XYZ file of C-alpha atoms in Angstrom:
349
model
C 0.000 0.000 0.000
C 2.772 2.589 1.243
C 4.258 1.819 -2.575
C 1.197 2.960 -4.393
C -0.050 6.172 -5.464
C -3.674 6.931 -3.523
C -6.303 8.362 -6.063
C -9.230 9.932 -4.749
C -12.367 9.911 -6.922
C -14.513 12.901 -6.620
C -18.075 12.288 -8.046
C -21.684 13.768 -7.501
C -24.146 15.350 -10.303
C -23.699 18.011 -12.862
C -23.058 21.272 -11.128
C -22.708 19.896 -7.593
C -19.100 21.797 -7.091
C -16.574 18.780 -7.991
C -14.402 21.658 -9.487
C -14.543 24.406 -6.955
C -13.691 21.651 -4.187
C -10.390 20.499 -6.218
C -9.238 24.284 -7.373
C -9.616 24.888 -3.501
C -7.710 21.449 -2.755
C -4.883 22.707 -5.272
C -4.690 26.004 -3.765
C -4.567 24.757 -0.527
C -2.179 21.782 -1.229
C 0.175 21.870 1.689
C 3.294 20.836 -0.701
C 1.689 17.922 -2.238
C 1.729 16.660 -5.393
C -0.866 16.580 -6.540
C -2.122 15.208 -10.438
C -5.984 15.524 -11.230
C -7.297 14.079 -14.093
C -10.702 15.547 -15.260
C -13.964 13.837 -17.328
C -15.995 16.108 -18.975
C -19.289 15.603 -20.554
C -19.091 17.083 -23.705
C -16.721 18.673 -26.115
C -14.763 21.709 -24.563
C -12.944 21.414 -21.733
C -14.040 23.880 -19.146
C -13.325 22.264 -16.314
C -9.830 21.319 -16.849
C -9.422 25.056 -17.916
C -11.100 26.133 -14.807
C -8.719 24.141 -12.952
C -5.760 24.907 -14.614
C -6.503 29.153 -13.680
C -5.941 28.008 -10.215
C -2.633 29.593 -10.030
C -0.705 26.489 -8.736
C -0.969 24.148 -12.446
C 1.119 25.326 -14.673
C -0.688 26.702 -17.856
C 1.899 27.092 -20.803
C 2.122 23.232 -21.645
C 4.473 24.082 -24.608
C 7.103 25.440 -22.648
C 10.312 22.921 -22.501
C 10.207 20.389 -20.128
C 7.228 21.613 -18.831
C 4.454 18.990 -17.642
C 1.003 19.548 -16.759
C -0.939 17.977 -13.735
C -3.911 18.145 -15.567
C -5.302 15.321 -17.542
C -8.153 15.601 -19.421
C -11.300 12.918 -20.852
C -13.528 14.747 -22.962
C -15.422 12.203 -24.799
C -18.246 12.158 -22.768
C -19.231 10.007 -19.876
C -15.779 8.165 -17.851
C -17.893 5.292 -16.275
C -18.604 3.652 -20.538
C -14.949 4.750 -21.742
C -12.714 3.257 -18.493
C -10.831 1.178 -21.394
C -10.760 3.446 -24.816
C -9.641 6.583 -22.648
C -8.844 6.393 -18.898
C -6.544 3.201 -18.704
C -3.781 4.789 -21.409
C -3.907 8.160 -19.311
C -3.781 5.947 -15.874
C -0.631 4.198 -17.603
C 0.980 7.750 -18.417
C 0.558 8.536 -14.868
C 2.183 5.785 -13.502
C 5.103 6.369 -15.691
C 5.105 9.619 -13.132
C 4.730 8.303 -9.778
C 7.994 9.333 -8.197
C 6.731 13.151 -9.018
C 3.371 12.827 -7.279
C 1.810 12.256 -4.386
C -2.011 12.131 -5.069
C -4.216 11.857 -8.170
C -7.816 13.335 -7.822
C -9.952 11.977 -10.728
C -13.034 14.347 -11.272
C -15.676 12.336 -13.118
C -18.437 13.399 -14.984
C -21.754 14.361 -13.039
C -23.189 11.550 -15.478
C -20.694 9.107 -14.346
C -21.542 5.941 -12.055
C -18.476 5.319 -9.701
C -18.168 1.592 -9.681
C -17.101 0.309 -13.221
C -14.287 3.284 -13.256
C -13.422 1.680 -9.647
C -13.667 -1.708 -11.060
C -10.418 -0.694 -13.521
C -7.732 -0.329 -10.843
C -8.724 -4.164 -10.336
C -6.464 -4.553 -13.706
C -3.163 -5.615 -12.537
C -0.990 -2.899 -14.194
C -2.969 -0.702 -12.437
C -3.381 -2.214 -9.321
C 0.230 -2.883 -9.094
C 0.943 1.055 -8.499
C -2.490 2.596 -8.009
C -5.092 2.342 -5.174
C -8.689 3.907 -4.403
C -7.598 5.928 -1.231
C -11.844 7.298 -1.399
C -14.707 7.746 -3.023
C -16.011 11.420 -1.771
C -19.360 12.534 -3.235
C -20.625 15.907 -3.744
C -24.137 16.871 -2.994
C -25.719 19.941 -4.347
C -27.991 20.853 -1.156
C -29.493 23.318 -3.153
C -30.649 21.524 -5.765
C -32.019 18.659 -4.079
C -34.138 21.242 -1.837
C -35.530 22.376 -4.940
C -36.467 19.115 -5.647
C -34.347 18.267 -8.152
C -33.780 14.552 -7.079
C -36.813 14.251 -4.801
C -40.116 15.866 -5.716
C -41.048 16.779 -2.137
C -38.700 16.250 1.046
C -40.620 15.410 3.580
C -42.701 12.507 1.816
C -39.506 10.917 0.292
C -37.992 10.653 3.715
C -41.366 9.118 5.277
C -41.745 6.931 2.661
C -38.009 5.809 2.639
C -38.737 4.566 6.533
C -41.769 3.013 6.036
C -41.010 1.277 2.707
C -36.977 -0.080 1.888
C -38.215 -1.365 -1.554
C -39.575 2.223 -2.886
C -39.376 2.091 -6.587
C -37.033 5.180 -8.148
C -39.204 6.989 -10.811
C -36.231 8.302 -12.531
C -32.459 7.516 -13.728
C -31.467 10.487 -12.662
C -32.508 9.432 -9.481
C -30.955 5.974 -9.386
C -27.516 7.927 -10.619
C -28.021 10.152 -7.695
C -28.039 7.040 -5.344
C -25.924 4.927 -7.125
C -23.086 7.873 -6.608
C -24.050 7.980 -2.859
C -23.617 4.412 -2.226
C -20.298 4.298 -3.732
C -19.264 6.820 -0.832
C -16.419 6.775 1.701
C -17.208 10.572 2.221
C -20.522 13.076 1.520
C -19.976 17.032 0.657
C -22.979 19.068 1.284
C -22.394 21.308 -0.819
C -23.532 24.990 -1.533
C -25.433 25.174 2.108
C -25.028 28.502 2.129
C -27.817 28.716 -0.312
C -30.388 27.339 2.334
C -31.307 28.005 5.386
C -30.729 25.723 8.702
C -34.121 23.986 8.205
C -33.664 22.973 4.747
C -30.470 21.568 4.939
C -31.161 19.338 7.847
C -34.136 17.828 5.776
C -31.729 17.530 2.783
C -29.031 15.745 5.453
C -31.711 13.507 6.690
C -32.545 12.278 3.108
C -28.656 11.806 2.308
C -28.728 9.704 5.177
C -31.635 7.583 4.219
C -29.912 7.017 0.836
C -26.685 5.516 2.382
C -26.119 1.971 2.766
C -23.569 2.150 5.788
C -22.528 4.655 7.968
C -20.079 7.363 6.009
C -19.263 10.693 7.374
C -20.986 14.140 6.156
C -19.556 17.252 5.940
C -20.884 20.429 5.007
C -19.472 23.259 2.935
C -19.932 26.593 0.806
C -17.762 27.226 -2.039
C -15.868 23.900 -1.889
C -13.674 24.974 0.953
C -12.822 21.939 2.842
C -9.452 21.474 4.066
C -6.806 18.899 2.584
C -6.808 16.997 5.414
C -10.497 15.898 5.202
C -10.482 14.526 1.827
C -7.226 12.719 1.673
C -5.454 10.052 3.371
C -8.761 7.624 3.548
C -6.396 4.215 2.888
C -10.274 2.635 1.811
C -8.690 0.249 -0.777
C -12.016 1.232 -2.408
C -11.479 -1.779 -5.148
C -11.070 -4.175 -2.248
C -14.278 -4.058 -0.799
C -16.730 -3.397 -3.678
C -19.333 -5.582 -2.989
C -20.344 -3.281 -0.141
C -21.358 -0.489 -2.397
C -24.398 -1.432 -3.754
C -25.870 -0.125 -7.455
C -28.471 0.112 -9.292
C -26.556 -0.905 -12.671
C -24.838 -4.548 -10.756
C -26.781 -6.672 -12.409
C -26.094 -5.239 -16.000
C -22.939 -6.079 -18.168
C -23.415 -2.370 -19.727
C -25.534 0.846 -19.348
C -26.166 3.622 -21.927
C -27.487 6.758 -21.357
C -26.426 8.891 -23.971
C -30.007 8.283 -25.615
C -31.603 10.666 -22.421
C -28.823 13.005 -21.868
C -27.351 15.169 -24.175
C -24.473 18.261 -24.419
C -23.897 21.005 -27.254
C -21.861 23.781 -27.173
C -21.506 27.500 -28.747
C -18.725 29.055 -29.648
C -19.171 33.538 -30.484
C -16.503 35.586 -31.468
C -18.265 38.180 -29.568
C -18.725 39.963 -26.468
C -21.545 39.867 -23.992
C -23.298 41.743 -21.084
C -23.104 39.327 -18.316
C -26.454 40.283 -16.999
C -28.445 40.170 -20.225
C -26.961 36.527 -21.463
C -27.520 35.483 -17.649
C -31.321 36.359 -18.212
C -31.052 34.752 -21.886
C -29.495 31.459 -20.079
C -32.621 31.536 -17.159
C -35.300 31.479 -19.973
C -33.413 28.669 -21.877
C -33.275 26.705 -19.258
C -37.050 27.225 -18.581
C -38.023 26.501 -22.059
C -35.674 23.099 -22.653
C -34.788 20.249 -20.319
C -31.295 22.056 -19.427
C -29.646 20.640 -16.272
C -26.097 22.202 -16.751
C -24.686 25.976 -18.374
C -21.063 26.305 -17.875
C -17.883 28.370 -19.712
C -16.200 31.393 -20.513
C -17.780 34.911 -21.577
C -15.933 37.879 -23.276
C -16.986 40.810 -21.649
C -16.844 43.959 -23.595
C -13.904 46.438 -22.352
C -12.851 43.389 -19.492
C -9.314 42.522 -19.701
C -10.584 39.242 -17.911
C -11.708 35.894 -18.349
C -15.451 35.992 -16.986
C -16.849 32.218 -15.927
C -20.555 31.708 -16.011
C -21.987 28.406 -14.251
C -25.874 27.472 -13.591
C -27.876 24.921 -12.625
C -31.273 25.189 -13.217
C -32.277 28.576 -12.753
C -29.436 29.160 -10.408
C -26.376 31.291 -12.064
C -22.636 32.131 -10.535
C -20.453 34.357 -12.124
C -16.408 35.016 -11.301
C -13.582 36.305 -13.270
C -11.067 33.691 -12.885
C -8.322 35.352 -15.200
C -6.726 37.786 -17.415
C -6.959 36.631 -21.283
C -4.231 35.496 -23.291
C -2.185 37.589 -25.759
C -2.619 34.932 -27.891
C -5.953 33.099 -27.043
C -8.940 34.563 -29.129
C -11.446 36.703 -26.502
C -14.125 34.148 -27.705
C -17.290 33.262 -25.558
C -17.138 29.347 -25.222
C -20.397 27.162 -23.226
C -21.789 23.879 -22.951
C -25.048 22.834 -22.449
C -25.901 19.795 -21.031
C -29.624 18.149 -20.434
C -32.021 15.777 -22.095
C -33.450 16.290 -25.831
C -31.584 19.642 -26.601
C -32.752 21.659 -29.668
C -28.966 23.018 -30.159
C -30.081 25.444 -33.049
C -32.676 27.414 -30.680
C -29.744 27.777 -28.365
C -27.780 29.137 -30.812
C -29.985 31.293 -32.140
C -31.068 32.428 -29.144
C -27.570 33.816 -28.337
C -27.137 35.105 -31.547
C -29.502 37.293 -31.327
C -28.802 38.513 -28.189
């Protein structure tokens, strides 16, 4: 164990705070070495670029000599490519293992934990690589809104009366699936409801779990180092005690529900007016995720623009590029998009 490199494996769903938590982790790194290697759903990479602004990552990979400690998987969902795409990247890793100490793997919000777990049973793997945890993020927010549970207070009842209650959705069972994996739960974003709420939302976490994990609560993915590293789970080891939805199946596909498109604009915007574009998109299409970058007319920085649901945060995270085009770059990600009303939409604007 003391030989091989501890990965932690952050998961939870789309817009939960995966990537605030690790940017903070980075930041906050206490001299480790740390490598992360990032799964996006869809096509452009904002996450990765998001955490390479942390200040700590270096973000000129062309320079001489220079290496990055960010890896990224952009072909959609990490759990159904383990073999085409994570194992080479794992292997390049290795390769590496004198130079660091940790590697955080940020999966997709559309990712189930356990078949990307399952890989670091293959021996090349398992010979330098272990599963120190499994921490998921929870958007308290969200699920308050119902997002995951149509009302709160019936769910919870129902879960003690009933063990066998039927999931309507597989959003829901993804939800669950990602909790029951867990070695570690983030509350996340509970400064966005008050005490009540949260201890409703904290009940129905713990109704979801299948053992007794540990729950912390945070705001802006601050969490110190300490609390999400040093686990020593052997996560791959002891499997069979994270139960899923998806055990029983060789294979699971959900491409067919879910959905990502992106738009690119040579163009500046007014952050307030696309925001109030992006809240009536995501009234009038099944949109579940907004993220990227926005030019901002007479800004010499970088502006990001993230929302889930009808909720929207804004930051500038950087200065732009000499040489990088001031374009305005965001993916969309939810079930049966109509990418040309998008489009349009912003065009217009």
């Amino acid at each position: 164990m003391a030989t091989k490199i501890p990965v932690t494996v952050i998961t939870g769903f789309l817009g939960s705070g995966k990537t605030s938590i690790i940017r903070h982790l980075l930041q906050n790194n206490q001299g480790r070495r740390i490598a992360v290697l990032v799964n996006e759903f869809g096509e452009l990479g904002i996450d990765g670029e998001l955490l390479k602004s942390c200040q700590i990552c270096p973000e000129d990979e062309t320079e001489a000599n220079q290496e990055t400690n960010i890896f990224e998987l952009t072909n959609g969902c990490l759990c159904c490519t383990v073999q085409e795409e994570f194992y080479p990247t794992m292997r390049e890793l290795i390769k590496r293992r004198d130079s660091i100490d940790y590697i955080i793997i940020e999966t997709s919000g559309l990712a189930l934990p356990k078949p990307l777990i399952k890989a670091f049973r293959w021996q090349e793997i398992r010979n330098a690589a272990t599963v120190d945890a499994v921490i998921t993020v929870v958007d308290c927010a969200a699920v308050a809104e119902g997002t995951f549970a149509s009302d709160l207070d019936a769910i919870a009842a129902q879960r003690q009366e009933d063990d066998s209650l039927e999931h309507e959705t597989p959003l829901q069972e993804l939800f669950e699936d990602q909790l029951a994996c867990a070695d570690l739960v983030i509350l996340n974003k509970t400064d966005l409801v008050d005490a009540e709420t949260q201890a409703q939302v904290l009940e129905l976490v713990k109704n979801e779990l299948p053992r007794v994990v540990k729950i912390v609560s945070s705001d802006y993915g601050k969490l110190d180092p300490s609390i999400l590293l040093g686990f020593a789970a052997a996560v791959e080891d002891n499997l069979d005690s994270r139960p899923s939805h998806h055990d029983t199946e060789e294979d699971h596909d959900h491409d067919d529900e879910i959905n990502s498109t992106h738009v690119i604009l040579n163009r500046t915007f007014d952050p307030e007016k696309l925001q109030a574009t992006l809240e009536k998109l995501a009234q009038e299409q099944e949109i579940y995720r907004i993220k990227g970058f926005v030019a901002v007319e007479n800004k010499l920085m970088r502006l990001v623009m993230q929302g889930v649901g009808n909720r929207f945060d804004k930051f500038y995270d950087r200065p732009w590029k000499p040489e990088e085009a001031k374009q305005t770059s965001l993916v969309f990600i939810g079930r049966n998009l109509q990418s040309s009303v998008i489009e349009s939409q912003l065009v217009a604007l």
